[in-house]
Amino acid sequence: MDSENSLVIVGAQWGDEGKGKVIDYLASEADVVVRFQGGDNAGHTVVFGANIFKLHHIPSGILNQGTLSLLGNGMVVNPLVLVEELEELEKRGIGTGNLRISSKAHLIMTYHKVLDEANEKLLGEKKIGTTGRGIGPAYADKALRRGLRAIDLTDPDSFRNRLSQVLPLQNRLLKEACDHPGFDLDELIELYRPVCERLAPLVTDTSLLLSRQLEAGKRVLFEGAQGTLLDIDHGTYPFVTSSSTVAASASSGSGVGPNHIGQVLGVLKAYTTRVGEGPFPTEEVGDAGELLRMQGNEYGTTTGRPRRCGWFDAVIARYSARVNGLSGLAVTKLDVLSGLETINMAVAYECDGNRIEEFPQDIEGLKKCQPVYEFLPGWDEDISRVRSFEELPSAAKSYLKALEETTGVAVELISVGPDRSQTIIVPGSTPEHWRKL
Ligand code: GDP
Ligand code: IMO
Ligand code: MG
């Protein structure tokens, strides 16, 4: 059964959980890594030795030279940014010849970015705090059936035709939203000509390619971007991104049936962060939050914004386990908690005098929730050189056990630093099986 050869990796909080690191680590044994949603709002960091790579569109498997990297149909791709990303990697000696783009992926165009910023301004204090990459407007155009797709990059006539159909309306929207003078068709075509030429050979039927790889018994990692609470359906709407970030989206966003989906690894930080606006029950705005930000270096990979920081929230983790069908947890940044006397873990919420165990369905309900904490003992040891579960200080082991008990999902991978090597695989776990396949 080829589902044994596939592993879906998703963010189980509000993004930036360390997905890039975990995917890069597992990609050494993968034949294919496919991104299935989102765009360059993602910032996935991969570190090995003195090398730091920040990937936005490109799957985190690209650093393993044999691995095929696919941008799936569920993605929105900014061709101008993608070409910069490819050039940057090539300049640093990373071959990108194994990258392919789904012909059905939608394009983020210059006007989408302007509209994203204008929408945020119009919302004023109620803004979402987007990454400003044009993600929302690009997905909206996809749903409104007026988007351009990667296939349009491959034929200059089709690109011109499609753009000439949609540009007048986009220009009207720009005028209305922010009194923008609009874009000229010929100027846009000139702007995009070199990137069309560069990307056209990479555009293909990635669904077919992926199915054939799966049929041939190749090992496939599905790389999620953002996180469960940013999912358009299951997240903290409207403070979410515009795509489906949960595990089920791996199937529709890459064009293979759900029978190909095997295990689902949810990546979680040992605490919680969030960028952008919206409620965050365990947020610490005082010294504790500042300490986590400093020790965890919590600044956005894509925008450089300081990330909001708080304690681990087991209500969220349980919810993520349910909506993704998580089979295991990858807990990252455990090293950041070293030196704390006590570590808070929210195990439930209190709302209007009632104890709540399940994540509220609406944002107004969530805003009223106060975390119910358990207080766990911390540890002083530097754990960044630890490479096995047994070597961890007993308080760190107890913390992970508490996290497992409260979520009901086994911890299978533990990360104790940004580097590839700073990774612990739990014996008998799916990642261990994956590495040994
Ligand atoms: P992603 O979007 O989920 O891939 O996560 P980001 O790359 O945006 O943010 C995670 C940050 O934490 C990056 O700077 C990583 O290099 C770093 N990181 C990942 N795992 C660990 C870890 O276990 N410990 C520490 N200290 N840093 C980590
Ligand atoms: P990775 O893949 C963290 C957040 C933005 C904003 C909301 C909507 O690195 O985990 P958008 O630009 O998508 O319309 O913004 O979603 N956001 C992320 N937060 N990590 C990300 O990606 C994010 N991508 C979007 O901050 O709150
Ligand atoms: Mg990130």
Coordinates of C-alpha atoms and ligand atoms in Angstrom, one line a residue:
M1 CA 0.0 0.0 0.0
D2 CA 1.6 3.2 -1.1
S3 CA 0.1 5.2 1.8
E4 CA 2.9 3.7 3.9
N5 CA 5.3 5.5 1.7
S6 CA 3.7 8.9 2.3
L7 CA 3.8 11.2 5.3
V8 CA 1.9 14.5 5.6
I9 CA 3.5 17.2 7.8
V10 CA 1.3 20.0 9.0
G11 CA 1.6 22.9 11.4
A12 CA -0.6 22.3 14.4
Q13 CA -0.7 25.8 15.9
W14 CA -0.6 29.2 14.2
G15 CA 2.3 28.6 11.8
D16 CA 6.1 28.8 12.2
E17 CA 6.2 25.6 14.3
G18 CA 9.4 24.5 12.6
K19 CA 7.9 22.6 9.7
G20 CA 10.8 23.5 7.4
K21 CA 13.3 22.0 9.8
V22 CA 11.3 18.8 10.3
I23 CA 10.7 18.4 6.6
D24 CA 14.3 18.9 5.7
Y25 CA 15.3 16.3 8.3
L26 CA 13.0 13.7 6.9
A27 CA 13.6 14.7 3.3
S28 CA 17.0 13.0 3.3
E29 CA 14.9 9.8 2.9
A30 CA 12.3 11.2 0.6
D31 CA 12.0 10.9 -3.2
V32 CA 9.4 13.7 -3.5
V33 CA 8.4 16.6 -1.4
V34 CA 5.2 18.4 -2.4
R35 CA 3.7 21.7 -1.2
F36 CA -0.1 21.6 -1.4
Q37 CA -1.3 25.0 -0.4
G38 CA -0.4 28.6 0.4
G39 CA 2.2 30.7 -1.3
D40 CA 5.1 32.9 -0.4
N41 CA 3.4 33.9 2.9
A42 CA 5.2 30.8 4.2
G43 CA 8.7 31.2 5.5
H44 CA 10.3 27.8 6.2
T45 CA 13.8 27.9 7.7
V46 CA 16.3 25.1 7.2
V47 CA 19.6 25.2 9.0
F48 CA 22.6 22.9 8.7
G49 CA 26.0 24.0 9.9
A50 CA 26.6 27.6 9.0
N51 CA 24.0 27.5 6.2
I52 CA 20.6 29.1 6.8
F53 CA 17.9 28.9 4.0
K54 CA 14.6 30.7 4.2
L55 CA 12.2 29.1 1.7
H56 CA 8.9 30.7 0.7
H57 CA 7.4 28.7 -2.2
I58 CA 10.0 26.0 -2.6
P59 CA 9.6 22.8 -0.7
S60 CA 12.1 22.3 2.1
G61 CA 13.3 19.1 0.4
I62 CA 15.1 21.1 -2.2
L63 CA 18.3 21.0 -0.2
N64 CA 18.4 17.2 -0.7
Q65 CA 19.7 17.2 -4.2
G66 CA 18.1 13.9 -5.3
T67 CA 14.6 14.9 -4.2
L68 CA 11.9 16.0 -6.6
S69 CA 10.3 19.2 -5.4
L70 CA 6.7 19.9 -6.5
L71 CA 4.6 23.0 -6.2
G72 CA 1.1 21.5 -6.1
N73 CA -2.2 22.8 -7.7
G74 CA -3.5 24.0 -4.3
M75 CA -0.7 26.6 -4.1
V76 CA -0.7 30.2 -5.3
V77 CA 2.6 31.2 -6.8
N78 CA 4.1 34.6 -7.3
P79 CA 6.2 34.0 -10.4
L80 CA 8.4 37.1 -9.8
V81 CA 9.2 36.0 -6.3
L82 CA 9.7 32.3 -7.2
V83 CA 12.3 33.3 -9.8
E84 CA 14.2 35.3 -7.2
E85 CA 14.0 32.3 -4.8
L86 CA 15.4 30.0 -7.5
E87 CA 18.2 32.4 -8.4
E88 CA 19.1 32.8 -4.7
L89 CA 19.4 29.0 -4.3
E90 CA 21.4 28.5 -7.5
K91 CA 23.8 31.3 -6.4
R92 CA 24.3 29.4 -3.2
G93 CA 25.1 26.2 -5.1
I94 CA 21.8 24.4 -4.6
G95 CA 20.6 22.9 -7.9
T96 CA 16.9 23.5 -8.6
G97 CA 16.6 21.3 -11.7
N98 CA 14.3 18.9 -9.8
L99 CA 11.6 21.5 -9.2
R100 CA 8.2 21.3 -11.0
I101 CA 5.2 23.6 -10.8
S102 CA 1.6 22.4 -11.2
S103 CA 0.0 23.8 -14.4
K104 CA -3.1 24.4 -12.3
A105 CA -1.4 26.4 -9.5
H106 CA -2.8 30.0 -9.5
L107 CA -0.6 33.0 -9.9
I108 CA -0.2 35.9 -7.5
M109 CA 0.0 39.0 -9.6
T110 CA 1.3 42.4 -8.8
Y111 CA -2.2 43.8 -8.4
H112 CA -3.0 41.1 -5.8
K113 CA -0.3 42.5 -3.5
V114 CA -1.6 46.0 -3.9
L115 CA -5.1 44.9 -3.1
D116 CA -3.9 42.9 -0.1
E117 CA -2.4 46.0 1.4
A118 CA -5.4 48.2 0.4
N119 CA -7.8 45.7 2.1
E120 CA -5.8 45.8 5.3
K121 CA -5.9 49.6 5.3
L122 CA -9.6 49.6 4.7
L123 CA -10.1 47.2 7.7
G124 CA -8.1 49.7 9.9
E125 CA -8.1 48.4 13.5
K126 CA -9.9 45.2 12.4
K127 CA -7.1 44.3 10.0
I128 CA -6.0 40.6 9.7
G129 CA -2.3 41.4 9.9
T130 CA -1.5 39.6 6.6
T131 CA 2.0 39.0 5.3
G132 CA 1.1 41.5 2.5
R133 CA 2.0 38.9 -0.2
G134 CA -1.4 39.1 -2.0
I135 CA -2.5 35.6 -0.8
G136 CA -6.1 36.5 0.0
P137 CA -6.8 38.4 -3.3
A138 CA -5.2 35.6 -5.4
Y139 CA -7.3 32.8 -3.8
A140 CA -10.4 35.1 -4.1
D141 CA -9.8 35.4 -7.8
K142 CA -9.3 31.6 -8.1
A143 CA -12.8 31.2 -6.4
L144 CA -14.3 33.9 -8.6
R145 CA -12.9 32.1 -11.6
R146 CA -10.9 35.0 -12.8
G147 CA -7.3 33.9 -11.9
L148 CA -4.3 33.3 -14.1
R149 CA -2.7 29.9 -13.7
A150 CA 0.8 28.6 -14.2
I151 CA -0.2 27.0 -17.5
D152 CA -0.8 30.6 -18.8
L153 CA 2.9 31.2 -18.2
T154 CA 3.8 28.7 -20.9
D155 CA 2.2 30.4 -23.8
P156 CA 2.7 34.2 -24.5
D157 CA -0.7 34.4 -26.4
S158 CA -2.6 32.7 -23.6
F159 CA -0.9 34.9 -21.0
R160 CA -1.8 38.1 -22.9
N161 CA -5.4 36.9 -23.6
R162 CA -6.1 35.9 -20.0
L163 CA -4.5 39.1 -18.6
S164 CA -6.4 41.4 -21.0
Q165 CA -9.6 39.7 -19.9
V166 CA -9.1 40.3 -16.1
L167 CA -7.0 43.5 -16.0
P168 CA -9.8 46.1 -16.6
L169 CA -11.7 44.7 -13.6
Q170 CA -8.6 44.5 -11.4
N171 CA -7.8 48.2 -12.3
R172 CA -11.4 49.2 -11.4
L173 CA -10.9 47.4 -8.0
L174 CA -7.6 49.1 -7.5
K175 CA -9.0 52.5 -8.2
E176 CA -11.9 52.0 -5.8
A177 CA -9.8 50.4 -3.0
C178 CA -6.9 52.8 -2.9
D179 CA -7.2 55.2 -5.8
H180 CA -4.4 53.3 -7.5
P181 CA -3.8 54.4 -11.2
G182 CA -3.9 50.7 -12.3
F183 CA -1.5 48.6 -14.4
D184 CA -0.9 48.9 -18.1
L185 CA -1.3 45.6 -20.0
D186 CA 1.8 46.0 -22.2
E187 CA 4.0 47.0 -19.2
L188 CA 2.8 44.0 -17.2
I189 CA 3.5 41.7 -20.1
E190 CA 7.0 43.1 -20.4
L191 CA 7.5 42.7 -16.6
Y192 CA 6.4 39.0 -16.7
R193 CA 8.1 38.0 -20.0
P194 CA 11.4 37.0 -18.6
V195 CA 9.8 35.0 -15.7
C196 CA 7.4 33.3 -18.1
E197 CA 10.4 32.2 -20.1
R198 CA 12.3 31.0 -17.0
L199 CA 9.4 29.1 -15.4
A200 CA 7.6 27.7 -18.5
P201 CA 9.8 24.6 -18.7
L202 CA 9.0 23.7 -15.1
V203 CA 5.2 23.8 -15.5
T204 CA 3.7 20.4 -15.8
D205 CA 1.0 18.0 -14.7
T206 CA 2.3 17.4 -11.2
S207 CA -0.7 15.3 -10.2
L208 CA 0.2 12.7 -12.9
L209 CA 3.9 12.9 -11.9
L210 CA 3.1 12.4 -8.3
S211 CA 0.7 9.5 -8.9
R212 CA 3.4 7.7 -11.0
Q213 CA 5.9 8.3 -8.2
L214 CA 3.5 6.8 -5.7
E215 CA 2.7 3.9 -7.9
A216 CA 6.4 3.2 -8.3
G217 CA 6.7 2.9 -4.5
K218 CA 8.6 6.2 -4.1
R219 CA 8.5 8.0 -0.8
V220 CA 6.6 11.2 -0.7
L221 CA 6.4 14.0 1.9
F222 CA 3.5 16.4 1.8
E223 CA 4.7 19.7 3.2
G224 CA 2.0 21.9 4.8
A225 CA 2.4 25.6 5.2
Q226 CA 0.9 27.9 7.9
G227 CA -0.9 26.0 10.6
T228 CA -4.2 24.5 11.6
L229 CA -5.5 27.6 13.4
L230 CA -4.8 29.6 10.2
D231 CA -7.0 27.2 8.1
I232 CA -9.8 29.0 6.2
D233 CA -12.4 26.5 7.6
H234 CA -11.0 25.3 10.9
G235 CA -8.9 28.3 12.0
T236 CA -9.7 31.4 14.0
Y237 CA -11.7 33.0 11.2
P238 CA -11.5 35.7 10.0
F239 CA -7.9 35.9 11.4
V240 CA -6.7 33.1 9.1
T241 CA -5.0 32.6 5.8
S242 CA -7.0 32.0 2.6
S243 CA -6.2 28.3 2.1
S244 CA -7.0 24.9 3.6
T245 CA -4.0 24.1 5.8
V246 CA -5.1 20.9 7.3
A247 CA -3.9 17.4 6.4
A248 CA -6.9 16.5 4.1
S249 CA -5.8 19.4 1.8
A250 CA -2.7 17.4 1.0
S251 CA -4.8 15.2 -1.2
S252 CA -6.8 17.9 -3.1
G253 CA -3.9 20.3 -3.2
S254 CA -1.6 17.9 -4.9
G255 CA -4.0 16.0 -7.1
V256 CA -3.9 12.5 -5.6
G257 CA -6.6 10.6 -3.8
P258 CA -6.9 10.4 0.0
N259 CA -6.0 6.7 -0.1
H260 CA -2.4 7.8 -0.7
I261 CA -2.3 9.7 2.6
G262 CA -0.7 7.6 5.3
Q263 CA 0.5 9.0 8.6
V264 CA 0.1 12.7 9.6
L265 CA 2.8 14.3 11.7
G266 CA 1.7 17.5 13.5
V267 CA 4.5 20.0 14.2
L268 CA 4.1 21.9 17.4
K269 CA 6.3 24.3 19.3
A270 CA 6.8 23.4 23.0
Y271 CA 5.1 26.8 23.6
T272 CA 2.9 28.9 21.2
T273 CA 3.5 31.8 18.9
R274 CA 1.3 33.8 16.5
V275 CA 2.0 36.5 14.0
G276 CA -0.7 38.9 12.9
E277 CA -4.0 39.7 14.7
G278 CA -6.6 37.6 16.4
P279 CA -7.3 36.0 19.8
F280 CA -4.5 33.9 21.5
P281 CA -5.6 32.6 24.9
T282 CA -2.2 31.7 26.3
E283 CA -0.4 34.8 25.0
E284 CA 2.0 36.4 27.5
V285 CA 2.4 40.1 26.8
G286 CA 4.8 40.7 29.8
D287 CA 8.2 39.4 30.8
A288 CA 7.4 35.7 30.2
G289 CA 6.4 36.5 26.5
E290 CA 9.5 38.6 26.0
L291 CA 11.7 35.8 27.4
L292 CA 10.2 33.3 25.0
R293 CA 10.7 35.7 22.1
M294 CA 14.3 36.4 23.0
Q295 CA 15.2 32.7 23.7
G296 CA 13.3 31.4 20.8
N297 CA 14.4 34.3 18.4
E298 CA 10.7 34.7 17.5
Y299 CA 10.7 37.1 14.6
G300 CA 8.8 36.3 11.4
T301 CA 10.8 34.6 8.6
T302 CA 8.7 36.3 5.9
T303 CA 8.0 39.7 7.4
G304 CA 10.5 40.1 10.3
R305 CA 7.6 41.0 12.6
P306 CA 8.1 40.1 16.3
R307 CA 6.0 37.0 16.9
R308 CA 3.4 37.1 19.8
C309 CA 4.5 34.4 22.3
G310 CA 2.7 32.4 25.0
W311 CA 2.5 29.0 26.7
F312 CA 1.7 25.6 25.2
D313 CA -2.0 25.2 24.7
A314 CA -3.3 21.6 24.9
V315 CA -6.8 22.6 23.9
I316 CA -5.4 23.7 20.6
A317 CA -3.2 20.6 20.3
R318 CA -6.2 18.3 20.9
Y319 CA -8.3 20.2 18.4
S320 CA -5.5 20.0 15.8
A321 CA -5.2 16.3 16.5
R322 CA -8.9 15.9 15.6
V323 CA -9.2 18.0 12.5
N324 CA -6.0 16.7 11.0
G325 CA -6.2 13.1 12.2
L326 CA -2.7 13.5 13.6
S327 CA -0.9 10.2 14.1
G328 CA 2.1 11.7 15.8
L329 CA 3.6 14.9 17.2
A330 CA 6.9 16.6 16.3
V331 CA 7.7 18.9 19.3
T332 CA 10.1 21.7 18.4
K333 CA 12.0 24.3 20.3
L334 CA 12.1 22.3 23.5
D335 CA 15.6 23.8 24.1
V336 CA 14.0 27.3 24.4
L337 CA 12.3 26.3 27.6
S338 CA 15.6 25.4 29.4
G339 CA 16.2 27.6 32.4
L340 CA 12.6 28.2 33.3
E341 CA 11.7 27.4 36.9
T342 CA 8.1 26.6 36.1
I343 CA 6.4 25.9 32.7
N344 CA 2.8 26.7 32.2
M345 CA 0.6 24.4 30.1
A346 CA -3.0 25.3 29.4
V347 CA -5.1 22.1 29.7
A348 CA -8.5 23.7 29.4
Y349 CA -10.2 27.1 29.2
E350 CA -12.5 28.9 31.6
C351 CA -15.3 30.8 30.0
D352 CA -18.2 32.5 31.8
G353 CA -17.4 30.4 34.9
N354 CA -17.5 27.1 33.0
R355 CA -14.5 24.8 32.3
I356 CA -14.2 24.1 28.5
E357 CA -12.1 21.2 27.2
E358 CA -12.9 21.7 23.5
F359 CA -11.8 24.6 21.2
P360 CA -14.6 27.1 20.8
Q361 CA -16.4 27.3 17.5
D362 CA -16.4 31.1 17.1
I363 CA -14.0 33.9 17.6
E364 CA -16.2 35.7 20.1
G365 CA -16.3 32.6 22.3
L366 CA -12.5 32.2 22.0
K367 CA -12.0 35.9 23.0
K368 CA -13.7 35.2 26.4
C369 CA -11.6 32.1 27.2
Q370 CA -9.0 32.2 29.9
P371 CA -6.4 29.4 30.1
V372 CA -6.6 26.9 32.9
Y373 CA -3.0 26.1 33.6
E374 CA -1.1 23.2 35.0
F375 CA 2.3 24.2 36.3
L376 CA 5.2 21.9 35.5
P377 CA 8.7 21.9 36.9
G378 CA 11.3 23.3 34.5
W379 CA 15.0 22.2 34.0
D380 CA 18.2 24.1 33.9
E381 CA 20.3 21.9 31.6
D382 CA 21.2 23.0 28.1
I383 CA 19.6 20.2 26.0
S384 CA 20.7 21.4 22.6
R385 CA 23.3 18.6 22.5
V386 CA 21.0 15.8 23.6
R387 CA 20.3 13.2 20.9
S388 CA 18.1 10.6 22.6
F389 CA 15.0 10.7 24.7
E390 CA 16.7 8.9 27.6
E391 CA 19.4 11.7 27.9
L392 CA 16.8 14.4 28.4
P393 CA 16.5 15.8 32.0
S394 CA 13.6 14.1 33.8
A395 CA 11.6 17.3 34.0
A396 CA 11.8 17.6 30.2
K397 CA 10.7 14.0 29.8
S398 CA 7.7 14.7 32.2
Y399 CA 6.8 17.8 30.2
L400 CA 6.7 15.8 27.0
K401 CA 4.7 13.0 28.7
A402 CA 2.2 15.6 30.0
L403 CA 1.9 16.9 26.5
E404 CA 1.2 13.4 25.2
E405 CA -1.3 12.6 27.8
T406 CA -3.3 15.8 27.4
T407 CA -3.4 15.6 23.6
G408 CA -3.7 11.8 23.3
V409 CA -1.1 11.7 20.5
A410 CA 2.4 10.3 20.8
V411 CA 5.4 12.5 20.6
E412 CA 7.5 11.0 17.8
L413 CA 10.1 13.6 17.0
I414 CA 11.7 16.2 19.3
S415 CA 13.7 19.1 18.2
V416 CA 16.3 20.7 20.5
G417 CA 17.8 23.3 18.2
P418 CA 17.5 24.7 14.6
D419 CA 20.2 22.5 13.1
R420 CA 19.3 19.3 11.2
S421 CA 21.5 17.4 13.7
Q422 CA 19.6 18.7 16.7
T423 CA 16.8 16.2 16.3
I424 CA 15.6 13.3 18.4
I425 CA 13.6 10.5 16.9
V426 CA 11.5 8.4 19.3
P427 CA 12.3 4.7 18.8
G428 CA 9.4 2.8 17.1
S429 CA 7.8 5.9 15.8
T430 CA 6.7 6.7 12.2
P431 CA 9.6 9.0 11.6
E432 CA 12.0 6.2 12.6
H433 CA 10.2 3.8 10.3
W434 CA 10.3 6.5 7.6
R435 CA 14.1 7.0 8.0
K436 CA 14.6 3.2 7.8
L437 CA 12.4 2.4 4.8
Ligands
GDP1 P1 8.0 27.0 9.8 O1 7.4 28.1 9.1 O2 7.1 26.1 10.5 O3 9.0 26.2 8.9 O4 8.9 27.7 10.9 P2 9.9 29.0 10.7 O5 11.1 28.6 10.0 O6 9.1 30.1 10.3 O7 10.2 29.3 12.3 C1 10.9 28.3 13.1 C2 12.2 29.0 13.6 O8 12.7 28.2 14.7 C3 13.3 29.0 12.5 O9 14.1 30.1 12.7 C4 14.0 27.7 12.8 O10 15.4 27.7 12.4 C5 13.9 27.6 14.3 N1 13.9 26.3 14.9 C6 13.3 25.1 14.4 N2 13.4 24.2 15.3 C7 14.0 24.7 16.4 C8 14.4 24.1 17.7 O11 14.1 23.0 18.0 N3 15.1 25.0 18.5 C9 15.4 26.2 18.2 N4 16.0 27.0 19.1 N5 15.0 26.8 17.0 C10 14.4 26.0 16.1
IMO2 P1 4.5 29.4 7.7 O1 4.3 28.4 6.6 C1 2.8 32.2 10.5 C2 -0.6 34.6 9.0 C3 -0.4 36.1 8.9 C4 -1.8 36.6 9.1 C5 -2.7 35.5 8.5 C6 -3.1 35.9 7.1 O2 5.9 30.0 7.7 O3 4.1 28.7 9.0 P2 -1.9 35.9 4.7 O4 -0.7 36.7 4.2 O5 -1.7 34.4 4.6 O6 -3.2 36.4 4.1 O7 -2.0 36.3 6.3 O8 -1.9 34.4 8.4 N1 0.4 33.8 8.3 C7 1.4 33.1 8.9 N2 1.8 33.1 10.2 N3 3.4 31.4 9.6 C8 3.0 31.4 8.3 O9 3.5 30.6 7.4 C9 2.0 32.3 7.9 N4 1.4 32.6 6.7 C10 0.4 33.5 7.0 O10 0.6 36.6 9.8 O11 -2.0 36.5 10.5
MG3 MG 7.4 30.2 9.0

